[in-house]
XYZ file of C-alpha atoms in Angstrom:
596
model
C -29.347 29.517 -0.990
C -31.405 26.343 -0.901
C -31.151 25.881 -4.663
C -27.388 26.416 -4.505
C -27.184 23.811 -1.767
C -29.238 21.360 -3.814
C -26.936 21.969 -6.762
C -23.918 21.150 -4.592
C -25.676 18.010 -3.349
C -26.156 16.875 -6.946
C -22.452 17.482 -7.568
C -21.577 15.222 -4.621
C -23.893 12.517 -5.966
C -22.183 12.758 -9.353
C -18.765 12.550 -7.687
C -19.789 9.469 -5.715
C -21.005 7.665 -8.843
C -17.894 8.713 -10.754
C -15.765 7.300 -7.940
C -17.653 4.002 -8.098
C -17.271 3.888 -11.887
C -13.528 4.548 -11.773
C -13.084 1.813 -9.192
C -15.197 -0.885 -10.817
C -15.395 -0.399 -14.592
C -11.627 -0.665 -15.333
C -11.353 -3.777 -13.155
C -14.398 -5.512 -14.624
C -13.459 -4.519 -18.174
C -9.933 -5.765 -17.556
C -11.186 -9.109 -16.265
C -13.354 -9.535 -19.364
C -10.434 -8.485 -21.558
C -8.162 -11.127 -20.074
C -10.732 -13.944 -19.938
C -11.513 -13.811 -23.668
C -7.911 -14.346 -24.866
C -7.465 -16.990 -22.163
C -10.149 -19.039 -23.917
C -8.547 -18.515 -27.318
C -10.481 -15.457 -28.556
C -8.002 -12.838 -29.761
C -9.063 -11.501 -33.199
C -5.965 -9.304 -33.504
C -3.846 -12.402 -34.211
C -6.552 -14.383 -35.969
C -7.641 -16.435 -32.947
C -11.457 -16.586 -33.150
C -12.255 -20.042 -31.755
C -13.222 -20.361 -28.099
C -11.613 -23.412 -26.465
C -9.626 -24.657 -23.489
C -6.506 -25.343 -25.554
C -4.560 -22.419 -24.078
C -5.090 -23.691 -20.535
C -4.042 -27.162 -21.669
C -0.808 -25.714 -23.089
C -0.198 -23.799 -19.885
C -0.597 -26.779 -17.578
C 1.462 -28.915 -19.943
C 4.535 -26.806 -19.146
C 7.059 -28.664 -17.007
C 7.342 -25.888 -14.424
C 3.708 -24.711 -14.328
C 2.990 -26.397 -10.991
C 6.216 -25.013 -9.507
C 5.350 -21.448 -10.570
C 1.880 -21.725 -9.022
C 3.248 -23.240 -5.813
C 5.976 -20.605 -5.517
C 3.439 -17.779 -5.870
C 1.063 -19.355 -3.364
C 3.648 -20.271 -0.728
C 5.550 -16.978 -0.780
C 2.366 -14.896 -0.634
C 0.673 -16.836 2.167
C 3.854 -17.299 4.219
C 4.852 -13.636 4.042
C 1.377 -12.433 5.020
C 1.053 -14.812 7.976
C 4.527 -14.021 9.290
C 3.940 -10.272 8.832
C 0.659 -10.524 10.772
C 2.381 -12.432 13.580
C 5.157 -9.831 13.794
C 2.778 -6.844 13.680
C 0.363 -8.279 16.271
C 3.280 -9.235 18.528
C 4.567 -5.665 18.411
C 1.111 -4.341 19.271
C 0.698 -6.809 22.131
C 4.118 -6.189 23.661
C 4.290 -2.403 23.262
C 0.599 -1.481 23.599
C 0.108 1.560 25.850
C 3.806 2.387 25.779
C 5.761 5.182 24.137
C 7.642 2.625 22.091
C 4.760 2.407 19.586
C 5.217 6.022 18.494
C 8.954 5.400 18.144
C 8.248 2.300 16.059
C 6.185 4.361 13.627
C 9.244 6.499 12.975
C 11.446 3.420 12.627
C 9.110 1.780 10.118
C 8.350 4.922 8.103
C 11.350 4.563 5.708
C 10.122 1.175 4.497
C 6.504 2.350 4.536
C 7.134 5.137 2.011
C 9.670 3.106 0.024
C 8.142 1.536 -3.117
C 8.248 -2.265 -3.362
C 10.790 -2.149 -6.171
C 13.057 0.149 -4.152
C 12.738 -2.073 -1.072
C 13.713 -5.118 -3.143
C 16.715 -3.298 -4.613
C 17.763 -2.177 -1.124
C 17.708 -5.752 0.134
C 19.667 -6.770 -2.953
C 22.432 -4.390 -1.908
C 22.481 -5.816 1.628
C 22.089 -9.556 0.975
C 23.915 -10.149 -2.302
C 27.155 -12.208 -2.187
C 29.121 -8.947 -2.505
C 26.656 -6.925 -0.435
C 27.163 -4.997 2.758
C 26.520 -7.874 5.176
C 28.928 -10.125 3.288
C 31.597 -7.404 3.491
C 31.127 -7.080 7.249
C 31.672 -10.779 7.921
C 34.384 -11.538 5.366
C 37.854 -11.254 6.891
C 39.888 -12.660 4.006
C 41.046 -9.748 1.877
C 41.505 -12.062 -1.122
C 37.992 -13.553 -0.915
C 35.887 -13.711 -4.055
C 32.096 -13.451 -3.713
C 30.181 -16.536 -4.794
C 26.512 -16.812 -5.675
C 26.230 -19.839 -3.370
C 26.962 -17.632 -0.336
C 23.524 -15.985 -0.378
C 20.533 -17.955 0.898
C 17.958 -15.221 0.313
C 18.518 -14.240 -3.322
C 17.193 -16.116 -6.339
C 16.641 -19.269 -4.265
C 14.156 -21.911 -5.368
C 12.105 -21.558 -2.153
C 11.621 -17.814 -2.641
C 13.063 -16.847 0.756
C 14.185 -13.484 -0.600
C 10.660 -12.778 -1.849
C 9.190 -13.689 1.541
C 11.694 -11.504 3.394
C 11.096 -8.472 1.165
C 7.316 -8.820 1.421
C 7.516 -9.104 5.226
C 9.679 -5.985 5.390
C 7.025 -4.069 3.439
C 3.922 -5.599 5.034
C 4.697 -5.326 8.756
C 4.726 -1.464 8.828
C 1.514 -1.311 6.798
C -0.343 -3.816 9.010
C 0.906 -2.152 12.194
C -0.109 1.378 11.167
C -3.422 0.146 9.783
C -4.223 -1.514 13.114
C -3.180 1.605 15.025
C -5.465 3.780 12.897
C -8.428 1.517 13.695
C -7.533 1.428 17.394
C -7.422 5.239 17.484
C -11.095 5.604 16.490
C -13.048 6.989 19.486
C -15.574 4.171 19.888
C -13.004 1.468 19.233
C -10.504 3.109 21.563
C -13.064 3.294 24.358
C -14.030 -0.361 23.897
C -10.409 -1.558 23.759
C -9.435 0.432 26.844
C -12.367 -1.090 28.746
C -11.393 -4.624 27.745
C -7.761 -3.962 28.632
C -8.582 -2.598 32.076
C -10.919 -5.500 32.873
C -8.412 -8.098 31.687
C -5.516 -6.615 33.635
C -7.668 -6.294 36.760
C -8.375 -10.043 36.552
C -4.671 -10.824 36.595
C -4.049 -11.434 32.881
C -0.809 -10.158 31.360
C -1.041 -7.296 28.871
C 0.015 -9.634 26.047
C -2.640 -12.168 26.991
C -5.274 -9.423 27.173
C -4.354 -8.247 23.677
C -4.613 -11.661 22.033
C -7.639 -12.904 24.008
C -9.760 -9.735 24.226
C -8.498 -6.965 21.947
C -7.473 -8.881 18.805
C -10.897 -10.567 18.365
C -12.425 -7.067 18.274
C -9.673 -5.517 16.152
C -9.221 -8.222 13.520
C -12.674 -7.965 11.844
C -11.992 -4.257 11.247
C -8.760 -4.917 9.352
C -9.655 -8.221 7.723
C -10.367 -6.845 4.245
C -7.154 -4.797 4.116
C -5.234 -7.888 5.235
C -6.782 -9.922 2.427
C -5.775 -7.145 0.032
C -2.205 -7.448 1.345
C -2.403 -11.207 0.781
C -3.609 -10.859 -2.822
C -0.866 -8.342 -3.544
C 1.768 -10.637 -2.058
C 0.579 -13.574 -4.166
C 0.512 -11.595 -7.415
C 3.333 -9.075 -6.940
C 5.729 -8.635 -9.854
C 8.470 -6.191 -8.809
C 9.894 -8.099 -5.823
C 10.004 -11.574 -7.470
C 11.418 -9.992 -10.621
C 14.361 -8.537 -8.640
C 14.894 -11.085 -5.841
C 13.142 -14.254 -6.979
C 14.323 -17.262 -8.979
C 14.232 -17.139 -12.752
C 13.653 -20.776 -13.638
C 10.972 -21.219 -12.609
C 9.792 -17.754 -11.618
C 6.561 -16.864 -9.885
C 3.443 -17.028 -12.015
C 3.036 -13.235 -12.092
C 6.570 -12.754 -13.440
C 5.953 -15.420 -16.067
C 2.786 -13.583 -17.131
C 4.816 -10.396 -17.550
C 7.421 -12.146 -19.712
C 4.803 -13.849 -21.883
C 2.830 -10.662 -22.351
C 5.957 -8.797 -23.512
C 7.115 -11.668 -25.739
C 7.855 -10.795 -29.349
C 5.512 -13.598 -30.432
C 1.999 -12.148 -30.041
C 0.505 -15.612 -29.686
C 2.169 -15.800 -26.274
C -0.385 -13.252 -25.080
C -2.910 -16.080 -25.104
C -0.671 -17.975 -22.680
C -0.229 -14.801 -20.590
C -4.011 -14.328 -20.399
C -4.578 -17.922 -19.354
C -1.898 -17.601 -16.679
C -3.491 -14.354 -15.475
C -6.804 -16.172 -15.030
C -4.991 -18.918 -13.137
C -3.454 -16.173 -10.988
C -6.964 -15.203 -9.900
C -7.512 -18.808 -8.860
C -4.220 -18.799 -6.944
C -5.317 -15.655 -5.107
C -8.685 -17.273 -4.305
C -6.930 -20.378 -2.953
C -4.667 -18.169 -0.846
C -7.686 -16.365 0.600
C -9.323 -19.730 1.318
C -6.200 -20.978 3.115
C -6.002 -17.862 5.257
C -9.703 -18.081 6.143
C -9.176 -21.745 7.110
C -6.240 -20.736 9.318
C -8.432 -17.999 10.818
C -11.062 -20.546 11.800
C -8.467 -22.899 13.293
C -6.938 -20.081 15.325
C -10.390 -18.919 16.437
C -11.146 -22.460 17.673
C -7.839 -22.598 19.501
C -8.539 -19.140 20.921
C -11.846 -20.294 22.391
C -10.047 -23.164 24.099
C -7.446 -20.769 25.493
C -10.213 -18.585 26.974
C -11.480 -21.569 28.946
C -8.026 -22.657 30.098
C -7.750 -19.861 32.653
C -4.075 -19.205 31.867
C -3.060 -15.628 32.623
C -0.217 -15.613 30.079
C -0.089 -16.224 26.319
C 3.458 -17.205 25.389
C 4.648 -13.865 26.736
C 8.376 -14.647 26.736
C 8.385 -15.923 23.149
C 6.370 -12.972 21.856
C 8.620 -10.489 23.653
C 11.662 -12.148 22.116
C 10.049 -12.062 18.671
C 9.172 -8.375 19.061
C 12.698 -7.465 20.097
C 14.051 -9.454 17.140
C 11.720 -7.607 14.734
C 12.653 -4.187 16.134
C 16.365 -5.002 16.021
C 16.020 -6.393 12.501
C 14.307 -3.262 11.224
C 16.856 -1.027 12.941
C 19.683 -2.930 11.226
C 17.893 -2.880 7.861
C 17.140 0.861 8.032
C 20.688 1.763 9.090
C 22.279 -0.658 6.608
C 20.060 0.476 3.754
C 20.722 4.189 4.274
C 24.454 3.641 4.713
C 24.761 1.306 1.748
C 22.662 3.311 -0.716
C 24.374 6.616 -0.002
C 27.860 5.130 -0.243
C 27.121 3.113 -3.380
C 25.684 6.171 -5.131
C 28.949 8.097 -4.646
C 31.469 5.233 -4.596
C 34.299 5.486 -7.093
C 35.910 2.070 -6.571
C 34.667 -0.384 -3.958
C 36.347 -3.777 -4.217
C 35.149 -6.739 -2.192
C 35.454 -7.209 0.786
C 36.307 -3.620 1.787
C 33.655 -2.083 4.041
C 34.260 1.438 2.689
C 34.925 2.556 -0.889
C 38.404 3.687 -1.847
C 37.158 6.961 -3.310
C 34.097 9.093 -3.949
C 32.630 10.721 -7.053
C 29.429 12.443 -8.168
C 29.720 11.077 -11.706
C 26.962 8.517 -11.102
C 24.594 11.218 -9.871
C 25.358 13.370 -12.897
C 24.531 10.476 -15.209
C 21.333 9.600 -13.342
C 20.050 13.170 -13.083
C 20.624 13.743 -16.786
C 18.820 10.531 -17.707
C 16.144 10.735 -14.985
C 14.972 14.294 -15.575
C 12.169 13.243 -17.917
C 11.103 10.240 -15.764
C 10.998 12.493 -12.680
C 8.840 15.044 -14.483
C 6.543 12.274 -15.766
C 6.315 10.799 -12.265
C 5.403 14.145 -10.687
C 2.844 15.080 -13.373
C 1.169 11.682 -13.314
C 1.157 11.430 -9.525
C -0.154 14.966 -9.147
C -3.005 14.489 -11.618
C -4.071 11.144 -10.210
C -3.812 12.165 -6.554
C -5.649 15.446 -7.067
C -8.475 13.727 -8.917
C -8.744 11.028 -6.274
C -8.697 13.595 -3.463
C -11.462 15.740 -4.974
C -13.714 12.754 -5.699
C -13.141 11.247 -2.249
C -13.911 14.527 -0.464
C -17.119 15.036 -2.446
C -18.148 11.396 -1.935
C -17.626 11.685 1.826
C -19.591 14.935 1.872
C -22.370 13.141 0.018
C -22.616 10.699 2.939
C -23.213 13.617 5.295
C -25.658 15.476 3.051
C -27.459 12.253 2.154
C -28.150 11.452 5.797
C -29.353 15.025 6.442
C -31.774 14.894 3.509
C -33.467 11.767 4.865
C -35.639 11.055 7.828
C -33.726 10.041 10.985
C -34.980 6.448 10.798
C -33.738 6.133 7.196
C -30.443 7.995 7.593
C -28.693 5.112 9.337
C -29.830 2.532 6.750
C -28.766 4.872 3.943
C -25.277 5.237 5.381
C -25.004 1.475 5.949
C -26.072 0.562 2.394
C -23.962 3.282 0.806
C -20.980 2.290 2.930
C -21.330 -1.400 2.017
C -21.478 -0.630 -1.711
C -18.497 1.675 -1.466
C -16.472 -0.858 0.506
C -17.001 -3.462 -2.209
C -15.892 -0.985 -4.862
C -12.896 0.179 -2.814
C -11.476 -3.287 -2.251
C -12.282 -4.638 -5.713
C -9.011 -3.364 -7.277
C -7.100 -4.589 -4.222
C -8.642 -8.066 -4.079
C -8.382 -8.806 -7.810
C -4.738 -9.493 -8.778
C -3.281 -6.726 -10.879
C -1.854 -9.146 -13.432
C -5.405 -10.406 -13.973
C -7.200 -7.222 -14.964
C -4.364 -4.936 -16.131
C -3.628 -7.114 -19.166
C -7.297 -7.165 -20.101
C -7.508 -3.421 -19.589
C -4.601 -2.962 -22.001
C -6.463 -5.121 -24.525
C -9.458 -2.778 -24.374
C -7.209 0.285 -24.500
C -5.672 -0.966 -27.732
C -9.148 -1.116 -29.251
C -10.379 2.299 -28.042
C -8.246 5.457 -27.788
C -5.141 3.586 -28.818
C -2.945 6.704 -28.949
C -4.138 8.271 -25.671
C -1.198 6.887 -23.676
C -1.407 9.392 -20.834
C -5.110 8.698 -20.368
C -4.469 4.950 -20.224
C -1.782 5.202 -17.557
C -3.908 7.761 -15.685
C -6.774 5.247 -15.440
C -4.395 2.419 -14.497
C -2.952 4.498 -11.646
C -6.162 5.963 -10.287
C -7.616 2.481 -9.795
C -4.894 1.837 -7.213
C -4.601 5.339 -5.740
C -8.306 5.940 -5.053
C -8.817 3.201 -2.412
C -5.850 4.302 -0.313
C -6.808 7.986 -0.460
C -10.348 7.131 0.603
C -9.293 4.842 3.448
C -6.778 7.371 4.793
C -9.255 10.267 4.724
C -12.559 8.591 5.593
C -11.852 8.134 9.317
C -10.878 11.780 9.882
C -13.797 13.080 7.792
C -16.372 10.944 9.584
C -14.912 11.847 12.996
C -15.194 15.603 12.334
C -17.417 17.266 14.928
C -20.736 17.928 13.175
C -21.443 20.890 15.464
C -19.138 23.109 13.410
C -21.333 22.583 10.341
C -24.525 22.960 12.376
C -23.423 26.333 13.751
C -22.415 27.556 10.288
C -25.737 26.430 8.762
C -27.669 28.103 11.577
C -25.931 31.340 10.556
C -27.262 30.935 7.013
C -24.244 29.376 5.312
C -24.958 27.092 2.358
C -23.647 23.493 2.272
C -20.959 24.404 -0.245
C -19.768 27.328 1.922
C -19.672 25.063 4.955
C -17.710 22.506 2.942
C -15.170 24.984 1.566
C -14.796 27.388 4.490
C -15.294 25.160 7.536
C -14.615 21.505 6.810
C -11.674 21.738 4.420
C -9.577 24.045 6.667
C -10.344 21.897 9.723
C -9.287 18.779 7.805
C -6.228 20.365 6.197
C -3.843 17.931 7.895
C -5.598 14.679 6.921
C -6.241 16.051 3.422
C -2.551 16.808 2.908
C -1.551 13.386 4.239
C -4.080 11.674 1.942
C -2.713 13.612 -1.034
C 0.861 12.660 -0.086
C -0.207 9.024 0.254
C -1.773 9.180 -3.209
C 1.493 10.546 -4.579
C 3.461 7.748 -2.898
C 1.140 5.053 -4.284
C 1.321 6.527 -7.785
C 5.109 6.898 -7.624
C 5.485 3.212 -6.742
C 3.385 1.763 -9.588
C 5.506 -0.392 -11.891
C 3.258 -2.902 -13.615
C 0.373 -0.475 -14.398
C 2.831 2.022 -15.889
C 4.702 -0.554 -17.921
C 1.592 -2.224 -19.351
C -0.565 0.845 -19.951
C 2.178 2.731 -21.803
C 4.176 -0.113 -23.344
C 7.299 1.758 -22.236
C 6.282 5.001 -23.986
C 6.162 6.882 -20.671
C 9.038 6.237 -18.302
C 8.822 6.931 -14.578
C 11.358 6.745 -11.776
C 10.095 3.295 -10.756
C 10.300 1.765 -14.230
C 13.798 3.193 -14.657
C 14.859 1.891 -11.226
C 13.743 -1.649 -12.046
C 15.494 -1.440 -15.408
C 18.682 -0.228 -13.697
C 18.475 -3.070 -11.156
C 18.347 -5.537 -14.046
C 21.595 -4.067 -15.380
C 25.085 -4.327 -13.993
C 25.612 -0.910 -12.380
C 24.853 -0.963 -8.659
C 25.872 2.705 -8.423
C 23.142 3.837 -10.796
C 20.613 1.569 -9.068
C 21.481 3.129 -5.691
C 20.938 6.631 -7.056
C 17.551 5.662 -8.503
C 16.465 4.077 -5.221
C 17.388 7.253 -3.332
C 15.290 9.284 -5.774
C 12.428 6.826 -5.314
C 12.617 7.263 -1.545
C 13.072 11.039 -1.562
C 10.055 11.837 -3.766
C 7.342 10.396 -1.468
C 9.280 11.499 1.633
C 9.194 15.122 0.463
C 5.466 14.756 -0.129
C 4.837 13.543 3.425
C 7.098 16.222 4.938
C 5.159 18.917 3.094
C 1.889 17.303 4.189
C 2.950 17.526 7.836
C 4.380 21.061 7.544
C 1.972 22.969 5.278
C -1.236 22.689 7.375
C 0.457 24.362 10.332
C 1.698 27.172 8.111
C -1.396 27.763 5.987
C -4.177 27.109 8.492
C -2.792 28.243 11.860
C -5.493 30.347 13.618
C -4.580 34.011 13.461
C -4.215 35.893 16.690
C -6.802 38.607 17.294
C -6.070 41.816 19.204
C -8.904 42.946 21.496
C -8.464 45.902 23.857
C -4.697 45.841 23.357
C -4.642 42.148 24.366
C -3.601 39.457 21.942
C -5.759 36.353 22.076
C -6.100 33.217 19.989
C -9.410 31.732 18.856
C -10.533 28.953 21.162
C -11.997 25.708 19.814
C -15.675 25.059 20.244
C -16.146 22.766 23.237
C -19.906 22.711 23.668
C -21.618 22.538 27.016
């Protein structure tokens, strides 16, 4: 039994190293692969001289500065506003039942891919969209592009709005998950009770006592949100201006240009995108320090309130805005997908048909199958590696002396955190293009393998982060009792821990599916269009002229991850419900171990 346990321990070590390799090697290789062409080295087109000429050509473009500024401003503004909205909601509704209701309200936009969210807003905010129909009372009115202030505008307001809509639910639920940890929850409750007992309002207590403790725990994920907002492609491609576009969209166009020499320009712009992301991080850190200084002054002021009325008004505005967006999106998408003729400004279509759904289902059958196969493979791989890596933390601490166990977990956790956030903190447009360059050199025809690697780089961090808290919080006494009865580590892992963690495991798998389903840029670049998914087809449909087909694709995009989460919530109760035992003609249920 000991040898078998040691063998399982070696398997967990191998899984942990494989996880680290999958997280770091593609990113680092991609960065190298994009830096070399950026400096003029691209042997495939005869460019062998290393120089700064490509960067000079890039900055010589008339709209280069505007593209950089648009990317920087939209990313930083959306992240800051989303943080303000999320923290205001937490401060106003903390310790109320409204928070659980808000999770249900935000869940549609949480599971909706970025491309689908952008298309949904396009339906609502376009000059002939649903909101324009509601407030147009002239039956002979003709929609004009000048009527919309949020679409394709030079300031990128539509990009900012779409990013805020996607970021607020993520930041809110991420903060709630940290606040639910036992030690953190106990500390926060203590601070809250002390603050309220001293006469401070609940909002003031949150911002002066709770947020300084909470923010360091979610700082890295927030920076990852910032980098994504600065370098996102799908939302600016659908809602942003075209001339000039954001830098990430320009990189996409140059990379797909028929002239292969434009890939040098795309690589140089991708390197600049890394610099833009670094500047954005620097700006946010500067704002952090300014707010921290102002916070220290507010502590000494003795004021018992903290702009309570304004924050309450902002929170109510955010809740009302999301309620309108959710209701409008569902109503609009369903009607557009079955509308036969819907002239402007009628609020309802004149007839209904399923012809659009027939066309979409016939064309989308292969993309749906590809999406499910790819998402299933990637999510299953990520789940297995994450579970074994987390088990390695436990076994590694047991195999060391007590004084070394804590240092081992700290060092291992620090290394893993760096690897986990590396794909999230490096802009995708920076390393994905370089990764494609390497893929064209090695295993050029292994298209499925290339897109599998491109997806798993993004799926793995989210699966780990969603599962790590539950795994580390699992009561170790269950394993101790099983081992005292002679069970090997692998038996404890398979028979005790996995059934107890069935719920979090299913949710992590569903989250992996949702992340994989939403990937647009990795799929497009890694396959060159050879493998179509629901997301790539949805973006292509949004670029066309048929809003009916786009609505049907968005519904499919939303339904796929939603089904995954519904199954994740339902299956654990069905498969792992404790069986009732009949003793002396009395039916009893197993009781959980409570200790002494």
